Coordinates of C-alpha atoms in Angstrom, one line a residue:
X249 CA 0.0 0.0 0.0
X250 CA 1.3 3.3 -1.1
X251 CA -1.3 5.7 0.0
X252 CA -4.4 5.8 1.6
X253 CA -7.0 3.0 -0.4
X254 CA -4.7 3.2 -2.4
X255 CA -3.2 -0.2 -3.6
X256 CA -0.9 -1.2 -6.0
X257 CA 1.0 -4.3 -7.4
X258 CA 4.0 -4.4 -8.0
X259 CA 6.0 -7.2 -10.3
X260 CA 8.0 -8.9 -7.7
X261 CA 10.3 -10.0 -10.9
X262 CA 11.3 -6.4 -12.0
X263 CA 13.5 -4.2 -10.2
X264 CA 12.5 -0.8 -9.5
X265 CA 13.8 2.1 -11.2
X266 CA 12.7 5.6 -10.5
X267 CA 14.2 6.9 -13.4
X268 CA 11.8 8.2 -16.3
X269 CA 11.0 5.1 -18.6
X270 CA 10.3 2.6 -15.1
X271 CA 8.8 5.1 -12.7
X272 CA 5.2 3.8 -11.7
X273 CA 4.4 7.4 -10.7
X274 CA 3.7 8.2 -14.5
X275 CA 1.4 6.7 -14.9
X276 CA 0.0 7.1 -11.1
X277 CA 0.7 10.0 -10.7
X278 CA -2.7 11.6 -10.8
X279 CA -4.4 9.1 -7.9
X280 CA -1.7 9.3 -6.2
X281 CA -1.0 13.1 -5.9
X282 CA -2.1 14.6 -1.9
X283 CA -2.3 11.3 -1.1
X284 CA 1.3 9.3 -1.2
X285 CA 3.7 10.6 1.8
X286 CA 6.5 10.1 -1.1
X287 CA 5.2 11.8 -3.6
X288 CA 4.8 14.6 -1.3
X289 CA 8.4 14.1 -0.1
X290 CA 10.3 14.0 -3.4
X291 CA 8.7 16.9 -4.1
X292 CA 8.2 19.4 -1.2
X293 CA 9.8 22.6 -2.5
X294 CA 13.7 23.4 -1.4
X295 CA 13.5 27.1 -2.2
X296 CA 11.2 29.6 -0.1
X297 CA 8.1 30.7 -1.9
X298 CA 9.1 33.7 -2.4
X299 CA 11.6 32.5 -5.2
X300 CA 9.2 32.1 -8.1
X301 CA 11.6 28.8 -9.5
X302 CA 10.5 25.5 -8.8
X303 CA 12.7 22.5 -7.8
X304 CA 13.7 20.8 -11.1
X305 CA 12.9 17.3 -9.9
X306 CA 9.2 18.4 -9.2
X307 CA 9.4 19.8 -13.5
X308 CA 11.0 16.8 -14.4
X309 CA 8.0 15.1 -12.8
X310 CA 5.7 17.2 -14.2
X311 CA 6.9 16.3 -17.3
X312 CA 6.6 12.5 -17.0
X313 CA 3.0 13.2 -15.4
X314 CA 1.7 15.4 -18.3
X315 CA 3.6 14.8 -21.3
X316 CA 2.6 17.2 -24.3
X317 CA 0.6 15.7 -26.9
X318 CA 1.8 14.5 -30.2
X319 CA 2.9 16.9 -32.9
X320 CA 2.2 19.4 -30.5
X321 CA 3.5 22.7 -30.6
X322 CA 6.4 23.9 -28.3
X323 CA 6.5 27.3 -27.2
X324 CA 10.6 28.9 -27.1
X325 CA 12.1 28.2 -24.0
X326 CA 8.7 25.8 -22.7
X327 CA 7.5 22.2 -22.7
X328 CA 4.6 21.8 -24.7
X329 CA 2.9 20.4 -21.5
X330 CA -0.7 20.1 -21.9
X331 CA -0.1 22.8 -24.3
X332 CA -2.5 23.8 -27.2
X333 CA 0.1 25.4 -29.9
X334 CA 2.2 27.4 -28.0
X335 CA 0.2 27.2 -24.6
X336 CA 0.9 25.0 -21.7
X337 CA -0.4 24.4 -18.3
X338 CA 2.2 25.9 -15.2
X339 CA 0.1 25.1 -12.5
X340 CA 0.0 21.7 -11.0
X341 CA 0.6 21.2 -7.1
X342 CA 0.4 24.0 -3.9
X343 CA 4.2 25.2 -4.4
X344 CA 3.0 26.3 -8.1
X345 CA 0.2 27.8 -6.6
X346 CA 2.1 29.9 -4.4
X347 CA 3.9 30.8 -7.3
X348 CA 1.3 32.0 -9.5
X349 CA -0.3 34.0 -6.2
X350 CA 2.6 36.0 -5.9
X351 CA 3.3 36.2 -10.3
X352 CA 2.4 39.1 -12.2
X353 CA -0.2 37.4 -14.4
X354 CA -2.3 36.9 -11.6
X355 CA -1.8 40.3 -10.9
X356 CA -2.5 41.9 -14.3
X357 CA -5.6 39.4 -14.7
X358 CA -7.2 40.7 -11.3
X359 CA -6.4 44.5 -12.4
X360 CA -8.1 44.0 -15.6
X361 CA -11.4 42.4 -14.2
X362 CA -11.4 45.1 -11.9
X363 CA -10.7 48.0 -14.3
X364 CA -13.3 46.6 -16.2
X365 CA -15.7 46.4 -13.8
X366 CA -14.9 50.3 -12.4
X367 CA -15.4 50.9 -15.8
X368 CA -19.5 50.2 -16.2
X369 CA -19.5 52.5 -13.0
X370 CA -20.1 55.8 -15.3
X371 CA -20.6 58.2 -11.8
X372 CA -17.1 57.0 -9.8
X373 CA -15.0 59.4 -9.8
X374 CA -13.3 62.0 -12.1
X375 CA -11.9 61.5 -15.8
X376 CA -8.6 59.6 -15.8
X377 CA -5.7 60.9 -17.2
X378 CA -3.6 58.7 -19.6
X379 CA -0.4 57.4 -18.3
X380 CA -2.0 56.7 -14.3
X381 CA 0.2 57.0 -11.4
X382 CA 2.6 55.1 -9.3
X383 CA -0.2 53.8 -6.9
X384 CA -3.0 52.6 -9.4
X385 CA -3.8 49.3 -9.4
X386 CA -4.2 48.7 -13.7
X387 CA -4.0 45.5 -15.5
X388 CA -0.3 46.0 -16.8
X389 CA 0.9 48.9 -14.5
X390 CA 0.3 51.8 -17.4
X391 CA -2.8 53.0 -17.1
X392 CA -5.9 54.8 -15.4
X393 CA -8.7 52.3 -13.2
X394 CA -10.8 54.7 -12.5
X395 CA -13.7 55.1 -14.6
X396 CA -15.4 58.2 -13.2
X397 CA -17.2 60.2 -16.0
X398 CA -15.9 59.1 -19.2
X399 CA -18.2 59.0 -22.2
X400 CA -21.0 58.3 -19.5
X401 CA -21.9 54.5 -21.0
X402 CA -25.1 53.0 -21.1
X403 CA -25.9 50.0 -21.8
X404 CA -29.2 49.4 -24.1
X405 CA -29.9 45.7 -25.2
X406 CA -31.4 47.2 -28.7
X407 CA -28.2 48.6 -29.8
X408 CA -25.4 46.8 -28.3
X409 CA -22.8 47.4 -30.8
X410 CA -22.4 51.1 -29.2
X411 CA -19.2 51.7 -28.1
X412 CA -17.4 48.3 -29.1
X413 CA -14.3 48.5 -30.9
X414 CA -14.6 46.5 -34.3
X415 CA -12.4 43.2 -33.2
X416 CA -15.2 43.6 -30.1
X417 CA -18.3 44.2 -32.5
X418 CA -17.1 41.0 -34.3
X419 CA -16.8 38.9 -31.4
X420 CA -20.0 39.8 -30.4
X421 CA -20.9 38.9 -33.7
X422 CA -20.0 35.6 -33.3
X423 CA -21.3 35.1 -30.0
X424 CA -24.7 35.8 -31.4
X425 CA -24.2 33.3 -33.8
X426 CA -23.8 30.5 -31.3
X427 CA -26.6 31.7 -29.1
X428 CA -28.8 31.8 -32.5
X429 CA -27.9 28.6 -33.8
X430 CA -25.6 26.5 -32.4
X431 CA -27.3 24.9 -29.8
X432 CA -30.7 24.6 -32.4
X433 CA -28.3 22.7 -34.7
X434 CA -26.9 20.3 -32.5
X435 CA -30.0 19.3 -30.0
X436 CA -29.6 17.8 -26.2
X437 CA -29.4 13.5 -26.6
X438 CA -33.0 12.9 -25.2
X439 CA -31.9 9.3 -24.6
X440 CA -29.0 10.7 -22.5
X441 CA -30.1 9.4 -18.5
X442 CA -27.2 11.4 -16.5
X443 CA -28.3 13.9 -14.6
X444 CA -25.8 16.4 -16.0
X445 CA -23.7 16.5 -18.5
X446 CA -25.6 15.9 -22.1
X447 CA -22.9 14.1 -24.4
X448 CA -24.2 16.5 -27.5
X449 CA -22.0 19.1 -25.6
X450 CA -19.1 17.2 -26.8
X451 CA -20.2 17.4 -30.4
X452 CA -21.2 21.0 -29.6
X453 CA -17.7 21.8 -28.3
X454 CA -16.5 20.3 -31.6
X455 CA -17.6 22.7 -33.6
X456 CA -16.4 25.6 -31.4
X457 CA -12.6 24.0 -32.2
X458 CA -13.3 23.5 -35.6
X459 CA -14.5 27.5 -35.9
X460 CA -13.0 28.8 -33.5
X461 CA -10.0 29.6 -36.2
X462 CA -12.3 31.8 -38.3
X463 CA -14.0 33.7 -35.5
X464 CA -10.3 34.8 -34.1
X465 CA -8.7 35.6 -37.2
X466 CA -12.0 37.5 -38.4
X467 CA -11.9 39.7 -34.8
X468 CA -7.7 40.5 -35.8
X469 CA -9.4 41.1 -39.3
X470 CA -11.4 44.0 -38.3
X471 CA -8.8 45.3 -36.0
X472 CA -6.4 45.3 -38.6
X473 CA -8.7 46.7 -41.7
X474 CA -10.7 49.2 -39.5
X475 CA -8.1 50.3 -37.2
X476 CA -4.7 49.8 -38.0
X477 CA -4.8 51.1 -41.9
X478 CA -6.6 53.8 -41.3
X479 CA -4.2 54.7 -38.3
X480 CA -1.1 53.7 -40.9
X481 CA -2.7 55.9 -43.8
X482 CA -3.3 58.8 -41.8
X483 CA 0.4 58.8 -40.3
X484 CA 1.6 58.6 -43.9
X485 CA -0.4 61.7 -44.8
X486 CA 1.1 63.2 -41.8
X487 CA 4.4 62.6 -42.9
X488 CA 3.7 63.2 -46.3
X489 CA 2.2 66.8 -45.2
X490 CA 5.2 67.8 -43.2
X491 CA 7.8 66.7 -46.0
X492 CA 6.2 69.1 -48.4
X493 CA 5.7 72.1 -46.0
X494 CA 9.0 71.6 -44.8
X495 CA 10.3 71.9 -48.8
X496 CA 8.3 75.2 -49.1
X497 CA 10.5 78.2 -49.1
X498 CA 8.6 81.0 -48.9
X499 CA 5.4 81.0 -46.6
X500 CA 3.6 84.1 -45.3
X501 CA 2.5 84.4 -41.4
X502 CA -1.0 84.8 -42.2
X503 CA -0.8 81.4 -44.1
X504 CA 1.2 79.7 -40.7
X505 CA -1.5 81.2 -38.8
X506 CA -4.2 79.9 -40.9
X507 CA -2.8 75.8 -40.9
X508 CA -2.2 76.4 -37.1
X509 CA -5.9 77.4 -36.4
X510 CA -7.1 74.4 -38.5
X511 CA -5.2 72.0 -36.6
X512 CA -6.5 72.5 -33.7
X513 CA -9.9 72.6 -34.9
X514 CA -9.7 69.2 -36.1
X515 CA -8.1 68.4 -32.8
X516 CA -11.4 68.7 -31.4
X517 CA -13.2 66.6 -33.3
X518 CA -13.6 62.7 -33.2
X519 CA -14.7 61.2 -37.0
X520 CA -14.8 57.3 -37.6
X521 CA -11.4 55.7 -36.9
X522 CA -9.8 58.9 -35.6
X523 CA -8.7 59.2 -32.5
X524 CA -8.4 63.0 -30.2
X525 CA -5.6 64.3 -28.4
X526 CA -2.1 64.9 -28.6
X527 CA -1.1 61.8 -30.4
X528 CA -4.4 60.3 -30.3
X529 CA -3.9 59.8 -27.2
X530 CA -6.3 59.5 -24.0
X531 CA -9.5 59.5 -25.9
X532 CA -11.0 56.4 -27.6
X533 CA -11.6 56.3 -31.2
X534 CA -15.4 56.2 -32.3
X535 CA -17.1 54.2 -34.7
X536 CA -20.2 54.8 -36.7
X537 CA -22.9 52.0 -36.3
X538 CA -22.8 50.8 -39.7
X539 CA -18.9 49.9 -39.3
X540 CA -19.6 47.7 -36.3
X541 CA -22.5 46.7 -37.9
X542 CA -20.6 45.1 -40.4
X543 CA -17.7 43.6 -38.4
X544 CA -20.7 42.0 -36.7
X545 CA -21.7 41.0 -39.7
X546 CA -18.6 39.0 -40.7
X547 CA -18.2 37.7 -37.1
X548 CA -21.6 35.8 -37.4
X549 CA -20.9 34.9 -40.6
X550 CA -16.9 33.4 -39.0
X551 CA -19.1 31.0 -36.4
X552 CA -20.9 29.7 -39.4
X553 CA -19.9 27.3 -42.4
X554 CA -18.6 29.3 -45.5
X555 CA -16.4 32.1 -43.4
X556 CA -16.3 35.7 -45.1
X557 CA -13.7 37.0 -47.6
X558 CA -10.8 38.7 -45.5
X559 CA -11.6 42.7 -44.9
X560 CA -8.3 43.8 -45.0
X561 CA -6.4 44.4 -48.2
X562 CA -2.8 44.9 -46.3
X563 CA -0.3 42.7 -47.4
X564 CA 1.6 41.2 -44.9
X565 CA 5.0 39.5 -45.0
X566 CA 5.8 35.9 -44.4
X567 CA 7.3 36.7 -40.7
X568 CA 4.2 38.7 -39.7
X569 CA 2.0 36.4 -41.0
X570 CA 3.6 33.8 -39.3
X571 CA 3.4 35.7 -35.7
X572 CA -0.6 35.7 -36.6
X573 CA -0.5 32.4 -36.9
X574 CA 1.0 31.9 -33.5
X575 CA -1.4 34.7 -32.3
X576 CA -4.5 32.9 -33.5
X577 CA -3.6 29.8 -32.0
X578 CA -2.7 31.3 -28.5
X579 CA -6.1 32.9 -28.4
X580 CA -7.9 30.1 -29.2
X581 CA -6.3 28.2 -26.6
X582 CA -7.9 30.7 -24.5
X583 CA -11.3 30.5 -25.8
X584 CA -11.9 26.9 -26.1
X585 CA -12.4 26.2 -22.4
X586 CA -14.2 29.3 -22.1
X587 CA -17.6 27.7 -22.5
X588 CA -16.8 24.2 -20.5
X589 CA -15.2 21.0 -20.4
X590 CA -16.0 18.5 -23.6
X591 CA -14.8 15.6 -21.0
X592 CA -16.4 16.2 -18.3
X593 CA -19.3 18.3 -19.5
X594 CA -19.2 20.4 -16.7
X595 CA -19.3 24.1 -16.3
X596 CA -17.7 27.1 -13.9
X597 CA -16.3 30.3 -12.9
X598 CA -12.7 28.7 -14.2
X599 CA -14.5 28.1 -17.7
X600 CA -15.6 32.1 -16.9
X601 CA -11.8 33.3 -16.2
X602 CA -11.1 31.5 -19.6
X603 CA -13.1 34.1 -21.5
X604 CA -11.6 36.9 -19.1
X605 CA -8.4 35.8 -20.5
X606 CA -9.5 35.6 -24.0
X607 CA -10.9 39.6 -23.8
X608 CA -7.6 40.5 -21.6
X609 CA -5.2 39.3 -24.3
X610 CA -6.8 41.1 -27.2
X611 CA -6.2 44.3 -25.0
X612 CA -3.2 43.5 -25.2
X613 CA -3.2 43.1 -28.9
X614 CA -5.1 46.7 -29.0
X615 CA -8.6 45.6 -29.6
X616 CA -10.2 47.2 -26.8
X617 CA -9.7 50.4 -29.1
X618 CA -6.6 51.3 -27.8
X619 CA -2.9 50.5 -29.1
X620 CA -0.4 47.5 -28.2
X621 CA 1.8 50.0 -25.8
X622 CA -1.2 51.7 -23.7
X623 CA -4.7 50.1 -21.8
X624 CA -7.8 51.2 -23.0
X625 CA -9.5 53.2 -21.6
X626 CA -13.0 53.0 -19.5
X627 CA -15.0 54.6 -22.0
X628 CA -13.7 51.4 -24.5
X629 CA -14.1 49.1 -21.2
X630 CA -17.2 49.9 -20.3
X631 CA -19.1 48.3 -23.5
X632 CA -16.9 45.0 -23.2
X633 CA -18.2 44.5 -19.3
X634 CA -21.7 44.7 -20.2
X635 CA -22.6 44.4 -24.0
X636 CA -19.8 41.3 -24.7
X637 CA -20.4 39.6 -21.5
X638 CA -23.7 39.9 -21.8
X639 CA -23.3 38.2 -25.4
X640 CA -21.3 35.6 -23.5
X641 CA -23.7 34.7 -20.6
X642 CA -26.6 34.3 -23.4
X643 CA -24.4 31.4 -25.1
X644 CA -23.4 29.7 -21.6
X645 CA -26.8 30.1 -20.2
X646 CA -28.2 28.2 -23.2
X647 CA -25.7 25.3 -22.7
X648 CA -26.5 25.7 -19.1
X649 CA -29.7 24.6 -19.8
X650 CA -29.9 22.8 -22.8
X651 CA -27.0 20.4 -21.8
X652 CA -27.7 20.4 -18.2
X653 CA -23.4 21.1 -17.5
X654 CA -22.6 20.1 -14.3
X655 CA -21.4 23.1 -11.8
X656 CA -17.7 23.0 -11.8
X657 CA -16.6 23.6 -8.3
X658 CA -19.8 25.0 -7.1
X659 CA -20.6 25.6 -3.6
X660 CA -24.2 25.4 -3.2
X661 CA -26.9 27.2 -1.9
X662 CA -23.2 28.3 -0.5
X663 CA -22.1 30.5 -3.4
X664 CA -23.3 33.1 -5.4
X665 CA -24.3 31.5 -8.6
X666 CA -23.7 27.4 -9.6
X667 CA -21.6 28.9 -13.3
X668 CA -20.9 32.5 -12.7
X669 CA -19.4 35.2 -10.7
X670 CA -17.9 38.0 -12.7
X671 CA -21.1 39.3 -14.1
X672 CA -22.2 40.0 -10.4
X673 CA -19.2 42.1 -9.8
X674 CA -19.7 44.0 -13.2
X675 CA -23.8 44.3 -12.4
X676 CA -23.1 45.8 -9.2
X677 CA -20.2 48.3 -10.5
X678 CA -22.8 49.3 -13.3
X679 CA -25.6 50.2 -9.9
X680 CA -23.4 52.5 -8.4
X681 CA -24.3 55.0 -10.4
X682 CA -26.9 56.5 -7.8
X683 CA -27.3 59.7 -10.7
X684 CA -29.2 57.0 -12.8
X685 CA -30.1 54.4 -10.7
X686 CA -30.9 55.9 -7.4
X687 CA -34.1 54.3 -6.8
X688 CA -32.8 50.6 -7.4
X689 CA -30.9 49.4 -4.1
X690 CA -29.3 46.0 -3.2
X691 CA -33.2 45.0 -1.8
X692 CA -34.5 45.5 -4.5
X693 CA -33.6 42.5 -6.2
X694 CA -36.8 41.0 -4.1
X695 CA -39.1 42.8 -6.3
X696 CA -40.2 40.7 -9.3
X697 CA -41.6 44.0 -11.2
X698 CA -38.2 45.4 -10.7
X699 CA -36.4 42.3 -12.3
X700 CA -38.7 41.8 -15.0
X701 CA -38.9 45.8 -16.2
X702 CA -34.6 46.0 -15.6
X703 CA -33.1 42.6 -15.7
X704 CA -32.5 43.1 -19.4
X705 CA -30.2 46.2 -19.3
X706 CA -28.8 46.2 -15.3
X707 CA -26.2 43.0 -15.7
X708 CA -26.8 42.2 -11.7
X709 CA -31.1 42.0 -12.1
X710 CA -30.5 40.0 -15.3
X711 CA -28.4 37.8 -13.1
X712 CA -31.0 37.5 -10.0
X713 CA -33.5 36.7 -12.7
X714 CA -31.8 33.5 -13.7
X715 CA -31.1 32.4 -10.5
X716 CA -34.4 32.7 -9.5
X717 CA -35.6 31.2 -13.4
X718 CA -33.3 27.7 -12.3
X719 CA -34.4 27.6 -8.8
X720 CA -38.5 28.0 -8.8
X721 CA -40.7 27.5 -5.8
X722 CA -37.8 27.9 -3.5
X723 CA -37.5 30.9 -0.8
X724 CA -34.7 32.7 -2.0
X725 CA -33.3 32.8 1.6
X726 CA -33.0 29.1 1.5
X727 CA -32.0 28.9 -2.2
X728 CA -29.7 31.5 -2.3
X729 CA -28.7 32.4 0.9
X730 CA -25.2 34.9 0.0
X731 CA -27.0 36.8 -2.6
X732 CA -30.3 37.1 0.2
X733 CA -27.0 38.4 2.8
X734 CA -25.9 41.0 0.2
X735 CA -28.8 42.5 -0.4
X736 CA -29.1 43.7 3.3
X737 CA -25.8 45.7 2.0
X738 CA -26.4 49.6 2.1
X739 CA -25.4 50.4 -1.4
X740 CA -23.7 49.2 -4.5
X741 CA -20.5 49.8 -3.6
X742 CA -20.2 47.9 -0.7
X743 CA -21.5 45.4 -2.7
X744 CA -18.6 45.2 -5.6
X745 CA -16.3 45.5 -3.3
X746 CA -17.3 42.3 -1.6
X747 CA -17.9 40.3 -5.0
X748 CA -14.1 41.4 -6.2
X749 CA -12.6 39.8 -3.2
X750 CA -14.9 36.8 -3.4
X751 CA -13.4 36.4 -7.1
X752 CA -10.1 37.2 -5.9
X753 CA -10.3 34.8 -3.2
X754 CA -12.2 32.3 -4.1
X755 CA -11.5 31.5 -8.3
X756 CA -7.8 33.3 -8.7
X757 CA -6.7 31.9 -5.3
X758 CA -8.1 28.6 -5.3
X759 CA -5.9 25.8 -7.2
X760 CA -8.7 23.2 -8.0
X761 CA -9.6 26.6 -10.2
X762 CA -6.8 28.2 -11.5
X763 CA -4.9 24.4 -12.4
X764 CA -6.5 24.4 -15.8
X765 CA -5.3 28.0 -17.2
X766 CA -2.8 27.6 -19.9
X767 CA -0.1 30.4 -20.6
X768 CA 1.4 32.0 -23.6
X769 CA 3.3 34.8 -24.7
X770 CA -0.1 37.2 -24.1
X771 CA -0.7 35.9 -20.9
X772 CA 2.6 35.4 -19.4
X773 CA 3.2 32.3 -17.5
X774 CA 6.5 34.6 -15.8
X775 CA 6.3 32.9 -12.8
X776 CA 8.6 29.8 -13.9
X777 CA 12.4 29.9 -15.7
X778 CA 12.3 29.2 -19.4

């Protein structure tokens, strides 16, 4: 007996050799981890946890426990382990988790949900300024989090391409597509007996991978042929502009004061694709409805069978195109999990962080609306929280209920929701505007009226609704006790402060979680030595 009802035998005929081709912990390595006193010996960390390096005899077992898959891709300097083309999995006992507690990327992936969900709070504070400060708590260390006053968003379910960057407008594209369709094309097994966990998720799930190629590259796509040409043909112009004045002898004052008094007219004003400022700078660029409307357009038509012609007419060179490549596949190791497990057809706030990732990587990338070397801003934020998310939770809702997923980790009547927890936090940072919302409160999530007229545009109603829509007949005390205790909060922002430490504390700090998120070169795993 190694372990705790845990027996194994052993060929009495075979020596014993712990080296990589004889060890039996290769392939018992997964029922035997937390439970065999040596396993937890050979690999009990020799460096504080402070040092973000793991022993290599725990990597070298991690490698023999979770080899990468054939053909698969290695990343420079990694291992390929359970990657997914350039991803791979870091986290796999407590001295990892330590490690990722103290990394960066937990770090940057907190500040993001957070700037985020300041964002859809329109009435917090004063307008940021570009750049932020030494003591602001952003997403990569750059930029504002506060999200008092700018552009005063709104969300309105009939028009929820407002204020979405193009790469955004597609994904929400293509998030309507799979809530349209998806789930009416492939139909629950009715012969399936399991209380959860409907096997046509898998085939569902199927065609997410087999898409999910189309839908990434159409979102860079828009980016590239809305955003970055323009940007690219304008700063030619520029350049262009200044070569010729600067080859013009003779020019009167009257004509200097003229050009000078027309550029800052025009630095005023925002047209489609331009950005204001010094530099562009600062202030998100705008977009008329019938561009978004059309990079929604080709997103829906990415989810589907025939995928649209490309939009942009840029050439690119074999090394850029290349990097895309890599891009496209990093991103889609991101959004594959984001809507559950194919295996175990189960469902859960980890599944949820997958889709954070997925939107916090294409900031990266600029498709918040702002560029590669700055955040975006709250007024570009803002319209992600609420409009994509919501574009999200109508896809996993559906599977929610058409499969029946099991609730990954769920805690009960014990928890907020059995899937979700971000779109609380986000609902309650959109109620704090009390210059808007003054007469809704944390009770008033008790009046049906109130959730029926509101549920639809206030994220946090919408998400009450569906609680109470799975759990019928029940009291909500009993059903729901947390969200009951919260709502005897005084005001809104008590209550987002309270759900961003219980997503802190409970999904970014808990391992059985966290243990499933892969890392790339957008979402650093920095945390180990490659």
């Amino acid at each position: 007996s190694l372990g705790a009802n845990v027996h194994i035998k052993i060929p009495t005929n075979q020596p014993i050799s712990w080296g990589q081709n004889h060890c039996p912990y290769h392939l018992l390595n997964p029922l035997l981890r937390g439970v065999n006193p040596l396993y937890r010996a050979l690999h009990t960390p020799t460096r504080p946890l402070g040092v973000f390096h793991p022993p290599k005899s725990f990597e070298a077992m991690a490698k023999r426990a979770y080899p990468p898959p054939p053909g698969a891709a290695v990343p420079p300097g990694g291992d390929g382990i359970d990657g997914d083309k350039g991803t791979r999995r870091y986290i796999f006992t407590q001295a990892d988790m330590e490690h990722f507690r103290r990394s960066s990327s937990r770090k940057e992936l907190l500040g993001f949900a957070t700037a985020l969900g300041r964002s859809c709070s329109a009435g917090g504070g004063s307008t940021p300024k570009p750049g932020g400060s030494k003591g602001d708590n952003n997403y990569n260390g750059k930029g504002p989090t506060t999200c008092g006053g700018v552009g005063r968003y709104r969300y309105d379910p009939s028009s929820p391409l407002l204020g979405l960057s193009p790469a955004m407008a597609s994904v929400h594209g293509s998030l309507r597509r799979m809530a349209e369709t998806w789930m009416a094309d492939v139909p629950p097994d009715e012969h399936a007996r399991a209380r959860f966990g409907n096997p046509a998720f898998r085939t569902w799930h199927s065609r997410l991978v087999d898409r999910s190629e189309a839908i990434v590259r159409c979102a860079l796509d828009c980016h590239r042929s809305r955003v970055l040409e323009p940007r690219r043909r304008r700063k030619e112009e520029d350049e262009k502009k200044a070569h010729d004045e600067g080859e013009k002898e003779k020019a009167s004052k009257d004509e200097d004061s003229e050009m000078r008094d027309a550029s800052a007219d025009k630095g005023g004003v925002t047209t489609a694709g331009e950005t204001t400022g010094k530099g562009g700078e600062g202030v998100v660029e705008n977009f008329p409805l019938d561009v978004l409307q059309s990079c929604s357009d080709a997103g829906y038509g990415a989810a589907s069978d025939a995928p649209p012609s490309p939009l942009s007419t840029i050439a690119m060179s074999a090394e850029d195109a290349e990097r895309e490549s890599e891009i496209i596949d990093e991103l889609r190791a991101y959004l594959h999990p984001a809507f559950g497990h194919p295996v175990r057809l189960d469902y859960g706030t980890g599944h949820e962080s997958s889709f954070l990732i997925f939107l916090f990587s294409l900031a990266k990338l600029g498709c918040l609306g702002n560029s590669r070397d700055k955040p975006p801003l709250p007024s570009a934020m803002a319209p992600v929280a609420l409009s994509v998310f919501s574009a999200y939770l109508a896809v996993t809702r559906g599977l929610q209920k058409d499969y029946m997923l099991e609730p990954a980790g769920s805690h009960g009547v014990w928890g907020l929701d059995d899937y979700h927890c971000l779109p609380f936090y986000f609902g309650a940072c959109q109620l704090q505007d009390e210059s808007r919302e003054k007469d809704i409160t944390p009770r008033s999530i008790h009046e049906a009226k109130t959730l029926e007229a509101r549920g639809n545009d206030l994220m946090y109603l919408g998400c009450i609704r569906y609680v109470k829509e799975l759990k019928p007949g029940a009291p909500f005390f009993e059903s729901s006790p947390m969200l009951d205790d919260i709502s005897h909060l005084p005001n809104w922002g008590r209550v987002a402060r309270g759900l961003l430490r219980l997503y802190e504390g409970e999904v970014l700090d808990k391992m059985p979680v966290v243990q499933h998120f892969e890392f790339g070169t957008l979402f650093k795993g920095k945390f180990l030595p490659v």
